[in-house]
Short mmCIF file of C-alpha atoms and ligand atoms in Angstrom, two decimals:
data_model
loop_
_atom_site.label_atom_id
_atom_site.label_comp_id
_atom_site.label_asym_id
_atom_site.label_seq_id
_atom_site.Cartn_x
_atom_site.Cartn_y
_atom_site.Cartn_z
CA UNK A 8 79.68 101.73 98.62
CA UNK A 9 81.06 99.20 101.05
CA UNK A 10 83.84 98.80 103.80
CA UNK A 11 86.73 99.99 101.72
CA UNK A 12 85.75 104.18 101.20
CA UNK A 13 87.21 104.50 97.92
CA UNK A 14 85.63 103.61 94.74
CA UNK A 15 88.29 102.19 92.90
CA UNK A 16 91.50 100.67 94.04
CA UNK A 17 94.10 102.01 91.14
CA UNK A 18 97.32 101.77 93.26
CA UNK A 19 98.85 101.83 96.41
CA UNK A 20 100.69 105.37 96.18
CA UNK A 21 97.47 107.65 97.72
CA UNK A 22 96.06 104.18 99.55
CA UNK A 23 96.43 105.38 103.39
CA UNK A 24 98.66 103.13 105.77
CA UNK A 25 95.30 102.15 108.03
CA UNK A 26 93.38 101.06 104.80
CA UNK A 27 96.14 98.70 103.50
CA UNK A 28 96.49 97.39 107.35
CA UNK A 29 92.84 96.83 106.94
CA UNK A 30 93.02 94.90 103.64
CA UNK A 31 95.70 92.88 105.44
CA UNK A 32 94.11 92.02 108.15
CA UNK A 33 90.41 90.63 106.58
CA UNK A 34 92.75 88.43 104.60
CA UNK A 35 93.54 86.33 107.62
CA UNK A 36 90.13 84.87 107.69
CA UNK A 37 89.76 84.63 103.94
CA UNK A 38 92.71 82.08 103.87
CA UNK A 39 91.38 80.17 106.38
CA UNK A 40 88.19 80.24 104.05
CA UNK A 41 90.74 78.72 101.40
CA UNK A 42 91.90 75.80 103.30
CA UNK A 43 88.52 74.11 104.36
CA UNK A 44 87.00 71.06 102.60
CA UNK A 45 84.60 73.67 101.37
CA UNK A 46 85.79 76.67 100.17
CA UNK A 47 82.68 78.78 100.14
CA UNK A 48 80.93 81.43 101.98
CA UNK A 49 77.59 83.61 100.91
CA UNK A 50 79.05 86.71 101.61
CA UNK A 51 79.03 88.49 98.33
CA UNK A 52 75.95 86.50 96.72
CA UNK A 53 74.26 88.10 93.57
CA UNK A 54 77.27 90.61 93.17
CA UNK A 55 79.12 90.62 89.54
CA UNK A 56 82.61 90.78 88.54
CA UNK A 57 84.04 90.78 85.55
CA UNK A 58 87.91 90.06 84.70
CA UNK A 59 89.30 92.54 81.94
CA UNK A 60 92.62 91.31 81.01
CA UNK A 61 94.26 93.20 77.59
CA UNK A 62 97.58 91.24 78.40
CA UNK A 63 98.09 87.91 79.68
CA UNK A 64 97.82 86.67 83.16
CA UNK A 65 97.65 83.10 84.81
CA UNK A 66 98.19 84.30 88.61
CA UNK A 67 96.27 87.35 89.02
CA UNK A 68 92.94 86.68 86.83
CA UNK A 69 92.57 83.19 88.09
CA UNK A 70 93.12 84.26 91.52
CA UNK A 71 90.30 86.71 91.01
CA UNK A 72 88.37 84.66 89.59
CA UNK A 73 88.37 82.15 92.45
CA UNK A 74 88.25 84.44 94.87
CA UNK A 75 84.81 86.02 93.72
CA UNK A 76 83.62 82.29 93.45
CA UNK A 77 84.68 81.66 96.98
CA UNK A 78 82.56 84.77 98.04
CA UNK A 79 79.69 83.56 95.92
CA UNK A 80 79.86 86.20 93.48
CA UNK A 81 79.46 85.43 89.77
CA UNK A 82 82.59 86.49 88.34
CA UNK A 83 83.38 85.80 84.75
CA UNK A 84 86.30 86.53 82.34
CA UNK A 85 86.56 88.60 79.13
CA UNK A 86 88.48 86.93 76.72
CA UNK A 87 90.04 90.05 74.90
CA UNK A 88 91.32 88.11 72.03
CA UNK A 89 87.72 86.89 71.12
CA UNK A 90 85.81 89.73 71.92
CA UNK A 91 84.77 93.03 70.13
CA UNK A 92 87.88 94.32 70.81
CA UNK A 93 89.32 93.13 67.81
CA UNK A 94 86.65 94.72 65.79
CA UNK A 95 87.94 98.21 66.78
CA UNK A 96 85.67 98.73 69.94
CA UNK A 97 87.29 101.14 72.11
CA UNK A 98 88.28 100.77 75.42
CA UNK A 99 85.76 103.48 76.60
CA UNK A 100 82.72 101.35 74.91
CA UNK A 101 83.84 97.73 75.91
CA UNK A 102 83.87 99.13 79.48
CA UNK A 103 80.47 100.74 79.00
CA UNK A 104 79.05 97.47 77.68
CA UNK A 105 80.18 95.25 80.21
CA UNK A 106 79.38 98.03 82.74
CA UNK A 107 75.48 97.79 81.42
CA UNK A 108 75.46 94.21 81.98
CA UNK A 109 75.52 94.92 85.77
CA UNK A 110 79.21 95.00 86.56
CA UNK A 111 79.99 95.59 90.09
CA UNK A 112 83.67 95.28 89.82
CA UNK A 113 85.67 95.72 86.65
CA UNK A 114 89.29 93.88 87.34
CA UNK A 115 91.27 95.29 84.67
CA UNK A 116 94.54 94.64 83.39
CA UNK A 117 96.47 96.94 80.33
CA UNK A 118 99.39 97.41 78.31
CA UNK A 119 98.94 101.02 78.80
CA UNK A 120 100.05 102.76 82.06
CA UNK A 121 97.03 104.46 83.50
CA UNK A 122 94.34 102.56 81.37
CA UNK A 123 92.26 101.36 84.67
CA UNK A 124 92.54 105.07 85.86
CA UNK A 125 90.56 106.34 82.55
CA UNK A 126 88.37 103.44 82.32
CA UNK A 127 87.47 104.23 86.41
CA UNK A 128 86.57 107.99 85.09
CA UNK A 129 84.47 106.22 82.66
CA UNK A 130 82.30 103.79 84.79
CA UNK A 131 80.42 103.86 87.69
CA UNK A 132 81.36 99.90 88.33
CA UNK A 133 83.93 99.95 90.84
CA UNK A 134 87.42 99.40 89.07
CA UNK A 135 90.32 97.48 90.70
CA UNK A 136 93.94 97.73 88.80
CA UNK A 137 95.27 94.22 87.83
CA UNK A 138 98.33 95.47 86.48
CA UNK A 139 98.66 98.63 84.12
CA UNK A 140 101.79 98.82 81.92
CA UNK A 141 104.79 100.13 83.90
CA UNK A 142 103.07 101.93 86.54
CA UNK A 143 101.07 99.87 89.38
CA UNK A 144 99.76 96.24 90.25
CA UNK A 145 98.97 97.10 93.77
CA UNK A 146 97.13 93.63 94.68
CA UNK A 147 100.58 92.06 93.87
CA UNK A 148 102.27 94.30 96.42
CA UNK A 149 99.31 93.64 98.61
CA UNK A 150 99.79 90.03 98.62
CA UNK A 151 103.46 90.59 98.95
CA UNK A 152 103.21 92.52 102.22
CA UNK A 153 101.02 89.81 103.66
CA UNK A 154 103.46 87.14 103.03
CA UNK A 155 105.50 88.74 104.47
CA UNK A 156 103.56 89.64 107.53
CA UNK A 157 102.77 85.86 107.80
CA UNK A 158 106.32 85.37 108.25
CA UNK A 159 107.97 88.29 109.81
CA UNK A 160 104.82 89.32 112.13
CA UNK A 161 105.42 92.74 111.28
CA UNK A 162 106.08 95.07 108.31
CA UNK A 163 107.44 98.07 110.13
CA UNK A 164 110.89 98.48 110.04
CA UNK A 165 112.26 95.88 107.68
CA UNK A 166 115.04 95.60 105.13
CA UNK A 167 113.55 94.69 101.92
CA UNK A 168 115.52 94.73 98.57
CA UNK A 169 113.85 94.15 95.07
CA UNK A 170 116.19 93.13 92.69
CA UNK A 171 116.43 93.06 88.79
CA UNK A 172 114.10 95.12 85.95
CA UNK A 173 112.86 98.10 88.54
CA UNK A 174 112.52 100.38 85.49
CA UNK A 175 109.80 98.25 83.85
CA UNK A 176 108.19 96.72 87.16
CA UNK A 177 104.99 98.07 88.39
CA UNK A 178 105.28 95.56 91.28
CA UNK A 179 108.63 97.08 92.28
CA UNK A 180 106.65 100.41 92.34
CA UNK A 181 103.55 99.36 94.27
CA UNK A 182 105.60 97.71 96.51
CA UNK A 183 107.68 100.90 96.81
CA UNK A 184 104.27 102.78 97.57
CA UNK A 185 102.87 100.15 100.13
CA UNK A 186 105.76 98.99 102.26
CA UNK A 187 107.46 103.13 102.59
CA UNK A 188 104.19 103.71 104.34
CA UNK A 189 105.72 101.48 106.99
CA UNK A 190 108.72 102.71 107.68
CA UNK A 191 110.38 99.49 105.59
CA UNK A 192 114.44 100.39 104.42
CA UNK A 193 114.04 100.07 100.71
CA UNK A 194 116.96 99.02 98.40
CA UNK A 195 116.46 98.50 94.83
CA UNK A 196 119.37 96.24 92.83
CA UNK A 197 120.06 96.14 89.08
CA UNK A 198 122.04 97.39 86.15
CA UNK A 199 122.09 101.08 85.74
CA UNK A 200 119.99 101.12 82.46
CA UNK A 201 117.29 99.01 84.47
CA UNK A 202 116.90 101.38 87.08
CA UNK A 203 114.53 104.50 86.70
CA UNK A 204 116.54 107.64 87.10
CA UNK A 205 115.36 109.42 90.08
CA UNK A 206 114.13 106.36 91.92
CA UNK A 207 116.11 107.91 95.38
CA UNK A 208 113.04 110.57 95.00
CA UNK A 209 110.59 107.61 96.19
CA UNK A 210 112.98 107.07 99.30
CA UNK A 211 114.78 103.51 98.06
CA UNK A 212 118.29 103.55 98.29
CA UNK A 213 119.92 102.25 94.76
CA UNK A 214 122.75 99.32 94.38
CA UNK A 215 124.41 98.08 91.42
CA UNK A 216 126.02 95.21 93.30
CA UNK A 217 124.04 92.65 94.30
CA UNK A 218 126.46 91.31 97.21
CA UNK A 219 126.33 94.77 98.35
CA UNK A 220 122.48 95.26 98.17
CA UNK A 221 121.32 92.35 99.53
CA UNK A 222 124.03 92.47 103.20
CA UNK A 223 121.53 92.08 105.91
CA UNK A 224 118.07 92.50 104.17
CA UNK A 225 115.02 90.51 105.99
CA UNK A 226 113.38 90.01 102.65
CA UNK A 227 114.49 89.54 98.95
CA UNK A 228 112.25 90.44 96.32
CA UNK A 229 113.19 89.04 92.77
CA UNK A 230 111.68 90.42 89.88
CA UNK A 231 110.96 89.12 86.32
CA UNK A 232 113.42 90.44 83.68
CA UNK A 233 110.32 91.75 81.24
CA UNK A 234 111.59 91.03 77.83
CA UNK A 235 108.29 92.12 76.60
CA UNK A 236 108.57 95.47 77.66
CA UNK A 237 112.37 96.27 76.73
CA UNK A 238 112.63 98.53 73.94
CA UNK A 239 116.02 97.37 72.32
CA UNK A 240 118.91 95.79 74.55
CA UNK A 241 119.38 96.98 78.14
CA UNK A 242 121.43 94.61 79.37
CA UNK A 243 124.65 92.66 77.11
CA UNK A 244 123.24 89.17 77.44
CA UNK A 245 121.52 86.90 79.55
CA UNK A 246 124.53 85.27 80.44
CA UNK A 247 125.75 88.27 81.80
CA UNK A 248 122.82 89.15 83.42
CA UNK A 249 122.50 85.84 85.38
CA UNK A 250 126.41 86.24 86.12
CA UNK A 251 125.83 89.35 87.69
CA UNK A 252 122.12 89.26 89.07
CA UNK A 253 120.91 85.86 89.28
CA UNK A 254 119.79 85.14 93.03
CA UNK A 255 120.97 81.97 94.71
CA UNK A 256 121.28 80.32 97.64
CA UNK A 257 124.79 81.68 97.87
CA UNK A 258 123.38 85.18 98.05
CA UNK A 259 120.82 84.15 100.72
CA UNK A 260 123.87 83.35 102.84
CA UNK A 261 124.54 87.56 102.90
CA UNK A 262 121.09 88.08 104.06
CA UNK A 263 119.61 88.22 107.34
CA UNK A 264 119.97 84.36 108.90
CA UNK A 265 115.76 84.78 108.71
CA UNK A 266 115.59 86.18 105.44
CA UNK A 267 113.05 85.11 102.98
CA UNK A 268 112.88 85.21 99.45
CA UNK A 269 109.64 86.69 97.00
CA UNK A 270 109.03 86.59 93.64
CA UNK A 271 105.90 87.60 92.12
CA UNK A 272 106.09 85.30 89.19
CA UNK A 273 106.03 84.19 86.62
CA UNK A 274 109.76 82.80 86.98
CA UNK A 275 112.71 83.05 84.53
CA UNK A 276 114.24 80.24 86.25
CA UNK A 277 118.37 80.46 85.57
CA UNK A 278 117.95 84.15 84.87
CA UNK A 279 116.71 86.50 87.84
CA UNK A 280 116.46 82.97 90.20
CA UNK A 281 118.45 80.05 90.06
CA UNK A 282 116.16 76.85 90.48
CA UNK A 283 118.15 75.62 93.27
CA UNK A 284 116.74 79.02 95.31
CA UNK A 285 113.17 78.73 93.50
CA UNK A 286 112.88 75.29 95.00
CA UNK A 287 114.01 76.15 98.64
CA UNK A 288 111.90 76.73 101.48
CA UNK A 289 112.46 79.61 102.11
CA UNK A 290 111.63 80.93 98.37
CA UNK A 291 107.65 81.97 98.98
CA UNK A 292 106.95 81.98 95.46
CA UNK A 293 104.26 79.41 95.66
CA UNK A 294 102.73 80.57 98.93
CA UNK A 295 102.19 83.80 97.43
CA UNK A 296 100.03 82.58 95.02
CA UNK A 297 97.74 80.91 97.86
CA UNK A 298 98.19 84.40 99.76
CA UNK A 299 97.04 86.08 96.41
CA UNK A 300 94.05 84.69 96.42
CA UNK A 301 93.58 85.30 100.33
CA UNK A 302 93.78 88.79 99.63
CA UNK A 303 91.88 89.05 96.45
CA UNK A 304 89.03 87.83 98.29
CA UNK A 305 89.62 90.93 100.98
CA UNK A 306 89.77 93.39 98.61
CA UNK A 307 86.34 92.04 96.97
CA UNK A 308 84.69 91.45 100.13
CA UNK A 309 85.58 94.74 101.26
CA UNK A 310 85.16 96.89 98.09
CA UNK A 311 81.91 94.96 97.41
CA UNK A 312 80.49 95.56 101.11
CA UNK A 313 79.96 92.27 102.44
CA UNK A 314 78.47 91.66 106.22
CA UNK A 315 81.27 91.03 109.22
CA UNK A 316 78.93 88.06 110.39
CA UNK A 317 79.09 86.75 107.02
CA UNK A 318 83.17 85.12 106.43
CA UNK A 319 82.72 83.72 110.28
CA UNK A 320 79.92 80.87 110.42
N1 CP B 402 102.66 87.95 89.19
C1 CP B 402 101.60 88.05 88.28
O1 CP B 402 101.03 89.55 88.15
O2 CP B 402 101.35 87.30 87.75
P1 CP B 402 100.21 86.87 86.32
O3 CP B 402 100.89 87.54 85.27
O4 CP B 402 100.69 85.34 86.22
O5 CP B 402 99.06 87.82 86.48
#
């Protein structure tokens, strides 16, 4: 079953702190591999990974594909828009078909919350959730945690603000589930219409004022406004959102002196984050992409059971 003992990685809610630490530690040698001239090790030779994305993606789908290739697995992407899904094939039948071709891992993104959980119950292949509706995006949260760890040296006890469209954000939920296991002080900041009711039950503090919420934080994680998931108008206008919630260098000055900024991408520049901040060396948006490949290599490696000596040579 591999070094990661679960069959599937569907979310961080039920993953133990020790499992997260193992994944993050394994990403360290993986990141070394992708900075080499020859980015290839034989660890997952003979394994098959299929990306099944029912929603658009640049970062997650490409980084999983490259992560698999750097580890010598055979990786392919099912183009859902050109597949038999368009002829009415059910999710269950599509997944069974891919399983019967010998897929060891399905990496799946779906607009419906819970779709990867349903798939995981109906296939013997291992399933990685690459984002399901507004539920979870565990590999994004893991790469965010890895990026924080690289810059801060620890996750324990940090003050972390997540800003923006919390209501529709699977990234926010997975970050909250993951980081709360490390004793972080978690704050969510946004207009009340974009904050889920009862989110305090997850152990976070809610702020509607950007300046108050950012005071003294170590990390600012800025979220994308997800227009595609909003039913109706949840804030009066883009101009008003920008006025009240766009994070700029002026806001970074309110945070701790060595605070850093994360953004999962894709960014809406000039709406949730200013270009000046996005381009600043304290914004890790580009580094997060590289870290995402390393973290996904670690996940694939641990789930598909590569041996320890296969990553070092
Ligand atoms: N952050 C993220 O999930 O980006 P993509 O939608 O491009 O995969």
